[in-house]
Amino acid sequence: IVLLLVAMVASAALCAGQEQQEQKAAGEGSLYASERLLGYDQAIEVDGQLLKPKSPLLAAAASFALPGWGQRLNGQKQKGKTIMCVYCAGVGVSMLALQIPYEMDIFGIADTMAFLGMLTSFGTWLYSLIDAPVYASKWNDRYGFELAEGTWLRIDPRVGMANPYGTTPAVGLGATITF
C-alpha cells in the first residue's frame, strides 16, 4: 500500500512537471537545473512533435517500484498498462491461491497456482525492469540525445552461442551496464 501511494504521488508530480515543461517549451519560462540535468534543453522537433530525451535511470527506478510504470514514463502507455495488468493478475492469483484452506484444496492445485502467480509476477517485474531503460537508451541513440554526466544508464542485452570445445553449443545471456 505504501509503494502504491508513493507511485501515485510520484505520478502526480511527474504530470505537474510535464505541464511546466510544456509551458517552458512554448516560451513561457526557462528550464530548471533538474530539467537541464535530464537533458530537456536538447529537445528537438520532428514532424511537428517536440521530442525530449528519455532518462534510462528514471525508467529503471520507476519499473523497479511498479512494473509498467517505466514504460509509461517512456511514452509506451499501452505496453505499460499491459505489464501492470499482468503483474497484478499474477499477484492476485498467488494471493487467492494462498487463501485456500488445506482442507478445501481437493485437487491439490493451490500451491501450484500460488507458484505460477508468483512466477508470473516476478517474470513481469524483471521484464519491465530490463525493457524500460533499454527502450530509453535506444530512443536517445535514435535521436542523438546525450544526457548530462551522472544521469546515463545504458543497458545493452545480448544473447550469444558459444562452442569453445567443439561440443554441444551453449547459449548465454549477457548485458553491458554503463553508469
Backbone as CSV, one residue per row, in Angstrom:
resi,resn,N_x,N_y,N_z,CA_x,CA_y,CA_z,C_x,C_y,C_z
1,ILE,0.826,-1.179,0.000,0.000,0.000,0.000,0.877,1.252,0.000
2,VAL,1.949,1.214,0.778,2.857,2.359,0.832,3.499,2.578,-0.532
3,LEU,3.907,1.485,-1.193,4.522,1.587,-2.510,3.547,2.174,-3.517
4,LEU,2.286,1.780,-3.434,1.263,2.310,-4.324,1.057,3.807,-4.083
5,LEU,1.043,4.228,-2.821,0.902,5.648,-2.504,2.085,6.457,-3.026
6,VAL,3.290,5.917,-2.875,4.478,6.603,-3.383,4.392,6.727,-4.899
7,ALA,3.940,5.660,-5.565,3.806,5.695,-7.020,2.785,6.741,-7.455
8,MET,1.668,6.840,-6.728,0.637,7.817,-7.078,1.150,9.250,-6.896
9,VAL,1.864,9.503,-5.802,2.404,10.845,-5.560,3.446,11.198,-6.617
10,ALA,4.295,10.242,-6.947,5.323,10.488,-7.967,4.688,10.726,-9.335
11,SER,3.635,9.983,-9.660,2.943,10.190,-10.937,2.334,11.581,-10.998
12,ALA,1.724,12.015,-9.906,1.137,13.358,-9.874,2.223,14.419,-10.035
13,ALA,3.358,14.200,-9.394,4.456,15.162,-9.515,4.998,15.196,-10.940
14,LEU,5.092,14.013,-11.572,5.575,13.976,-12.938,4.607,14.656,-13.895
15,CYS,3.314,14.451,-13.689,2.315,15.108,-14.540,2.408,16.626,-14.394
16,ALA,2.563,17.090,-13.170,2.708,18.534,-12.950,3.994,19.033,-13.597
17,GLY,5.050,18.251,-13.487,6.319,18.629,-14.105,6.230,18.674,-15.622
18,GLN,5.465,17.740,-16.220,5.307,17.743,-17.670,4.545,18.984,-18.134
19,GLU,3.544,19.405,-17.373,2.809,20.613,-17.728,3.733,21.830,-17.685
20,GLN,4.594,21.892,-16.664,5.532,23.009,-16.566,6.504,22.989,-17.737
21,GLN,6.946,21.781,-18.130,7.881,21.665,-19.241,7.225,22.100,-20.546
22,GLU,5.952,21.748,-20.727,5.253,22.164,-21.940,5.115,23.682,-21.990
23,GLN,4.863,24.293,-20.827,4.771,25.749,-20.784,6.115,26.383,-21.126
24,LYS,7.183,25.793,-20.607,8.510,26.333,-20.870,8.909,26.124,-22.313
25,ALA,8.500,24.982,-22.906,8.810,24.730,-24.308,8.088,25.730,-25.205
26,ALA,6.945,26.225,-24.746,6.197,27.215,-25.510,6.764,28.623,-25.303
27,GLY,7.850,28.724,-24.530,8.491,30.014,-24.329,7.996,30.772,-23.124
28,GLU,7.378,30.082,-22.183,6.813,30.761,-21.023,7.729,30.698,-19.809
29,GLY,9.003,30.444,-19.986,9.915,30.402,-18.853,11.200,29.691,-19.236
30,SER,12.122,29.564,-18.295,13.381,28.884,-18.571,13.398,27.536,-17.862
31,LEU,14.340,26.699,-18.250,14.439,25.359,-17.674,15.042,25.401,-16.278
32,TYR,14.524,24.548,-15.405,15.120,24.374,-14.087,16.426,23.597,-14.234
33,ALA,17.252,23.628,-13.195,18.518,22.902,-13.229,18.278,21.398,-13.375
34,SER,17.237,20.860,-12.715,16.959,19.429,-12.819,16.545,19.047,-14.235
35,GLU,15.855,19.950,-14.934,15.455,19.671,-16.306,16.665,19.696,-17.235
36,ARG,17.608,20.614,-16.975,18.828,20.625,-17.776,19.636,19.362,-17.504
37,LEU,19.625,18.879,-16.253,20.345,17.668,-15.903,19.790,16.467,-16.661
38,LEU,18.472,16.422,-16.845,17.846,15.331,-17.595,17.954,15.530,-19.100
39,GLY,18.510,16.627,-19.530,18.742,16.838,-20.942,17.578,17.451,-21.684
40,TYR,16.606,18.053,-20.983,15.445,18.613,-21.665,15.785,19.860,-22.484
41,ASP,16.984,20.417,-22.268,17.378,21.554,-23.080,17.786,21.105,-24.484
42,GLN,17.842,19.790,-24.714,18.207,19.245,-26.010,16.981,18.868,-26.841
43,ALA,15.801,19.267,-26.437,14.581,18.885,-27.135,14.669,19.281,-28.611
44,ILE,14.193,18.376,-29.470,14.195,18.631,-30.910,12.783,18.454,-31.449
45,GLU,12.533,19.058,-32.580,11.222,18.926,-33.194,11.345,18.014,-34.407
46,VAL,10.518,16.956,-34.435,10.493,16.005,-35.539,9.043,15.836,-35.970
47,ASP,8.765,16.139,-37.233,7.412,16.021,-37.783,6.375,16.759,-36.940
48,GLY,6.723,17.919,-36.457,5.785,18.735,-35.698,5.641,18.340,-34.235
49,GLN,6.398,17.338,-33.774,6.341,16.925,-32.368,7.649,17.303,-31.687
50,LEU,7.520,17.777,-30.457,8.692,18.119,-29.667,9.153,16.861,-28.934
51,LEU,10.323,16.356,-29.279,10.861,15.139,-28.671,11.915,15.501,-27.647
52,LYS,11.821,14.872,-26.493,12.770,15.108,-25.410,13.491,13.803,-25.106
53,PRO,14.694,13.897,-24.546,15.409,12.675,-24.185,14.685,11.915,-23.076
54,LYS,14.874,10.618,-23.064,14.320,9.768,-22.014,15.431,9.442,-21.026
55,SER,15.084,9.356,-19.768,16.072,9.024,-18.750,16.014,7.529,-18.450
56,PRO,17.030,6.771,-18.872,17.037,5.335,-18.582,17.062,5.044,-17.080
57,LEU,17.744,5.894,-16.315,17.821,5.691,-14.871,16.455,5.883,-14.221
58,LEU,15.732,6.912,-14.629,14.396,7.154,-14.101,13.432,6.036,-14.513
59,ALA,13.555,5.570,-15.753,12.708,4.471,-16.231,12.981,3.192,-15.445
60,ALA,14.245,2.910,-15.163,14.586,1.708,-14.392,14.068,1.811,-12.961
61,ALA,14.217,2.985,-12.352,13.737,3.166,-10.977,12.218,3.039,-10.909
62,ALA,11.529,3.599,-11.883,10.064,3.515,-11.907,9.607,2.075,-12.107
63,SER,10.280,1.347,-12.996,9.912,-0.060,-13.223,10.257,-0.923,-12.025
64,PHE,11.282,-0.548,-11.296,11.621,-1.286,-10.080,10.508,-1.116,-9.044
65,ALA,9.998,0.105,-8.931,8.947,0.386,-7.948,7.615,-0.244,-8.336
66,LEU,7.243,-0.136,-9.605,5.964,-0.663,-10.074,6.124,-1.082,-11.531
67,PRO,6.065,-2.369,-11.812,6.249,-2.838,-13.190,5.269,-2.155,-14.150
68,GLY,5.805,-1.660,-15.261,4.996,-0.976,-16.260,5.064,0.533,-16.157
69,TRP,5.436,1.035,-14.992,5.499,2.476,-14.799,6.624,3.086,-15.639
70,GLY,7.752,2.408,-15.739,8.854,2.900,-16.565,8.468,2.987,-18.032
71,GLN,7.689,2.012,-18.512,7.219,2.043,-19.894,6.287,3.236,-20.111
72,ARG,5.434,3.512,-19.135,4.517,4.651,-19.260,5.291,5.971,-19.276
73,LEU,6.355,6.068,-18.468,7.178,7.278,-18.484,7.885,7.454,-19.824
74,ASN,8.201,6.333,-20.481,8.850,6.378,-21.786,7.874,6.677,-22.917
75,GLY,6.586,6.768,-22.605,5.597,7.048,-23.630,4.932,5.810,-24.202
76,GLN,5.271,4.636,-23.704,4.668,3.383,-24.159,3.487,3.064,-23.240
77,LYS,2.425,3.829,-23.386,1.302,3.738,-22.445,0.594,2.383,-22.490
78,GLN,0.314,1.856,-23.683,-0.397,0.583,-23.782,0.459,-0.563,-23.246
79,LYS,1.736,-0.547,-23.560,2.646,-1.574,-23.056,2.728,-1.508,-21.531
80,GLY,2.778,-0.299,-20.989,2.814,-0.133,-19.536,1.562,-0.661,-18.874
81,LYS,0.394,-0.368,-19.467,-0.868,-0.883,-18.915,-0.895,-2.400,-18.929
82,THR,-0.445,-2.988,-20.033,-0.437,-4.445,-20.153,0.461,-5.076,-19.105
83,ILE,1.644,-4.517,-18.926,2.582,-5.060,-17.931,2.003,-4.929,-16.530
84,MET,1.396,-3.779,-16.224,0.783,-3.598,-14.903,-0.336,-4.606,-14.671
85,CYS,-1.162,-4.841,-15.689,-2.283,-5.787,-15.548,-1.782,-7.216,-15.351
86,VAL,-0.777,-7.622,-16.129,-0.242,-8.986,-15.987,0.397,-9.156,-14.610
87,TYR,1.133,-8.145,-14.164,1.759,-8.208,-12.847,0.701,-8.327,-11.743
88,CYS,-0.321,-7.483,-11.816,-1.383,-7.516,-10.800,-2.149,-8.836,-10.848
89,ALA,-2.360,-9.389,-12.044,-3.036,-10.681,-12.154,-2.208,-11.780,-11.500
90,GLY,-0.896,-11.756,-11.707,-0.027,-12.756,-11.078,-0.046,-12.655,-9.565
91,VAL,0.024,-11.445,-9.061,-0.032,-11.241,-7.609,-1.396,-11.672,-7.078
92,GLY,-2.464,-11.308,-7.792,-3.813,-11.667,-7.359,-4.034,-13.172,-7.325
93,VAL,-3.570,-13.879,-8.357,-3.722,-15.341,-8.393,-2.972,-15.985,-7.236
94,SER,-1.752,-15.531,-6.989,-0.983,-16.133,-5.894,-1.610,-15.814,-4.534
95,MET,-2.129,-14.610,-4.364,-2.771,-14.254,-3.088,-4.046,-15.078,-2.877
96,LEU,-4.845,-15.214,-3.932,-6.072,-16.009,-3.814,-5.764,-17.475,-3.540
97,ALA,-4.751,-17.998,-4.224,-4.400,-19.409,-4.025,-3.904,-19.661,-2.605
98,LEU,-3.213,-18.697,-2.029,-2.715,-18.875,-0.661,-3.823,-18.764,0.379
99,GLN,-4.985,-18.241,-0.019,-6.111,-18.117,0.911,-6.953,-19.394,0.989
100,ILE,-6.713,-20.332,0.075,-7.495,-21.570,0.068,-7.027,-22.455,1.226
101,PRO,-7.943,-22.831,2.126,-7.549,-23.716,3.235,-7.152,-25.097,2.715
102,TYR,-6.255,-25.737,3.436,-5.734,-27.041,3.021,-6.860,-28.061,2.862
103,GLU,-7.838,-28.020,3.739,-8.938,-28.990,3.698,-9.800,-28.823,2.454
104,MET,-9.886,-27.613,1.919,-10.732,-27.361,0.757,-9.995,-27.554,-0.568
105,ASP,-8.694,-27.731,-0.513,-7.901,-27.927,-1.730,-7.995,-29.396,-2.153
106,ILE,-9.119,-29.745,-2.758,-9.416,-31.138,-3.098,-8.418,-31.682,-4.115
107,PHE,-8.111,-30.928,-5.129,-7.235,-31.414,-6.194,-5.763,-31.101,-5.941
108,GLY,-5.446,-30.378,-4.897,-4.065,-30.063,-4.547,-3.399,-29.092,-5.502
109,ILE,-4.176,-28.151,-6.045,-3.595,-27.224,-7.020,-3.333,-25.831,-6.452
110,ALA,-3.674,-25.596,-5.202,-3.492,-24.261,-4.631,-2.018,-23.860,-4.617
111,ASP,-1.146,-24.780,-4.221,0.282,-24.464,-4.191,0.822,-24.199,-5.595
112,THR,0.346,-24.972,-6.560,0.779,-24.777,-7.946,0.307,-23.425,-8.466
113,MET,-0.931,-23.063,-8.174,-1.453,-21.763,-8.594,-0.663,-20.629,-7.949
114,ALA,-0.351,-20.771,-6.672,0.419,-19.743,-5.971,1.800,-19.592,-6.607
115,PHE,2.441,-20.719,-6.919,3.765,-20.688,-7.539,3.710,-20.031,-8.917
116,LEU,2.722,-20.419,-9.726,2.594,-19.839,-11.060,2.290,-18.342,-11.004
117,GLY,1.471,-17.924,-10.045,1.195,-16.499,-9.877,2.442,-15.728,-9.498
118,MET,3.231,-16.277,-8.573,4.477,-15.612,-8.170,5.482,-15.586,-9.321
119,LEU,5.551,-16.693,-10.072,6.461,-16.761,-11.211,6.067,-15.731,-12.274
120,THR,4.762,-15.601,-12.522,4.275,-14.623,-13.492,4.597,-13.199,-13.047
121,SER,4.331,-12.895,-11.800,4.581,-11.530,-11.327,6.080,-11.218,-11.302
122,PHE,6.910,-12.171,-10.901,8.354,-11.936,-10.883,8.888,-11.764,-12.305
123,GLY,8.447,-12.620,-13.219,8.892,-12.513,-14.610,8.479,-11.198,-15.242
124,THR,7.265,-10.755,-14.949,6.784,-9.483,-15.477,7.582,-8.321,-14.898
125,TRP,7.863,-8.374,-13.616,8.663,-7.330,-12.965,10.057,-7.269,-13.590
126,LEU,10.677,-8.430,-13.787,12.023,-8.485,-14.354,12.030,-7.967,-15.791
127,TYR,11.033,-8.368,-16.585,10.935,-7.889,-17.964,10.797,-6.367,-17.993
128,SER,9.942,-5.838,-17.148,9.732,-4.398,-17.097,11.002,-3.667,-16.682
129,LEU,11.703,-4.237,-15.716,12.927,-3.628,-15.204,14.018,-3.574,-16.270
130,ILE,14.058,-4.549,-17.162,15.066,-4.565,-18.226,14.599,-3.743,-19.431
131,ASP,13.335,-3.874,-19.795,12.830,-3.249,-21.019,12.814,-1.718,-20.955
132,ALA,12.416,-1.146,-19.844,12.260,0.316,-19.761,13.571,1.075,-20.014
133,PRO,14.682,0.750,-19.322,15.909,1.504,-19.615,16.495,1.192,-20.992
134,VAL,16.279,-0.034,-21.499,16.779,-0.369,-22.838,16.055,0.477,-23.882
135,TYR,14.738,0.601,-23.746,13.971,1.431,-24.682,14.406,2.893,-24.600
136,ALA,14.605,3.400,-23.387,15.037,4.790,-23.220,16.417,5.015,-23.851
137,SER,17.325,4.054,-23.689,18.659,4.170,-24.296,18.571,4.174,-25.815
138,LYS,17.731,3.283,-26.364,17.584,3.234,-27.819,16.942,4.510,-28.352
139,TRP,15.989,5.071,-27.612,15.343,6.325,-28.000,16.394,7.434,-28.081
140,ASN,17.226,7.527,-27.047,18.252,8.571,-27.014,19.256,8.392,-28.148
141,ASP,19.630,7.140,-28.444,20.549,6.878,-29.551,19.912,7.249,-30.889
142,ARG,18.637,6.902,-31.060,17.942,7.150,-32.327,17.898,8.639,-32.650
143,TYR,17.674,9.486,-31.639,17.534,10.912,-31.881,18.764,11.731,-31.499
144,GLY,19.849,11.055,-31.110,21.108,11.739,-30.842,21.165,12.510,-29.542
145,PHE,20.369,12.106,-28.549,20.398,12.787,-27.256,21.531,12.246,-26.405
146,GLU,22.182,13.144,-25.691,23.175,12.747,-24.690,22.798,13.454,-23.402
147,LEU,22.572,12.669,-22.351,22.175,13.250,-21.078,23.397,13.748,-20.334
148,ALA,23.154,14.582,-19.343,24.243,15.141,-18.542,24.978,14.030,-17.812
149,GLU,26.221,14.283,-17.510,27.036,13.279,-16.828,26.418,12.917,-15.483
150,GLY,26.396,11.632,-15.185,25.837,11.152,-13.933,24.391,10.707,-14.039
151,THR,23.744,10.948,-15.197,22.354,10.530,-15.353,22.215,9.442,-16.406
152,TRP,23.308,8.950,-16.943,23.258,7.991,-18.033,23.259,6.573,-17.494
153,LEU,22.334,5.805,-17.936,22.307,4.368,-17.647,22.043,3.699,-18.966
154,ARG,22.920,2.842,-19.370,22.767,2.166,-20.649,22.855,0.672,-20.402
155,ILE,21.849,-0.048,-20.880,21.840,-1.496,-20.768,21.736,-2.064,-22.170
156,ASP,22.702,-2.850,-22.556,22.711,-3.487,-23.869,22.668,-5.004,-23.687
157,PRO,21.483,-5.597,-23.701,21.417,-7.056,-23.554,21.824,-7.743,-24.854
158,ARG,22.375,-8.929,-24.744,22.760,-9.694,-25.919,22.668,-11.182,-25.605
159,VAL,22.346,-11.937,-26.610,22.278,-13.396,-26.498,23.285,-13.950,-27.485
160,GLY,24.095,-14.895,-27.044,25.104,-15.462,-27.924,25.234,-16.958,-27.727
161,MET,25.815,-17.576,-28.723,26.065,-19.009,-28.636,27.570,-19.226,-28.592
162,ALA,28.002,-20.139,-27.760,29.422,-20.417,-27.612,29.663,-21.914,-27.768
163,ASN,30.772,-22.259,-28.397,31.142,-23.651,-28.573,32.664,-23.749,-28.485
164,PRO,33.228,-23.522,-27.283,34.687,-23.449,-27.165,35.400,-24.785,-27.345
165,TYR,34.750,-25.911,-27.069,35.430,-27.205,-27.098,34.899,-28.135,-28.176
166,GLY,34.074,-27.624,-29.071,33.557,-28.461,-30.135,32.438,-29.387,-29.687
167,THR,31.903,-29.148,-28.514,30.806,-29.973,-28.016,29.486,-29.273,-28.294
168,THR,28.481,-29.660,-27.609,27.168,-29.052,-27.779,27.244,-27.552,-27.499
169,PRO,26.697,-26.733,-28.394,26.772,-25.284,-28.163,25.990,-24.865,-26.923
170,ALA,26.508,-23.862,-26.261,25.852,-23.314,-25.077,25.292,-21.940,-25.418
171,VAL,24.132,-21.652,-24.902,23.503,-20.349,-25.121,23.732,-19.503,-23.881
172,GLY,24.152,-18.274,-24.072,24.431,-17.398,-22.939,23.698,-16.080,-23.072
173,LEU,23.520,-15.437,-21.958,22.877,-14.129,-21.903,23.806,-13.185,-21.174
174,GLY,24.076,-12.055,-21.765,24.968,-11.086,-21.143,24.387,-9.694,-21.241
175,ALA,24.924,-8.788,-20.485,24.473,-7.406,-20.531,25.632,-6.497,-20.193
176,THR,25.679,-5.359,-20.852,26.643,-4.320,-20.541,25.869,-3.187,-19.873
177,ILE,26.279,-2.858,-18.679,25.612,-1.787,-17.939,26.637,-0.682,-17.704
178,THR,26.334,0.497,-18.209,27.222,1.639,-18.073,26.515,2.735,-17.305
179,PHE,27.138,3.239,-16.257,26.561,4.327,-15.471,27.210,5.621,-15.840
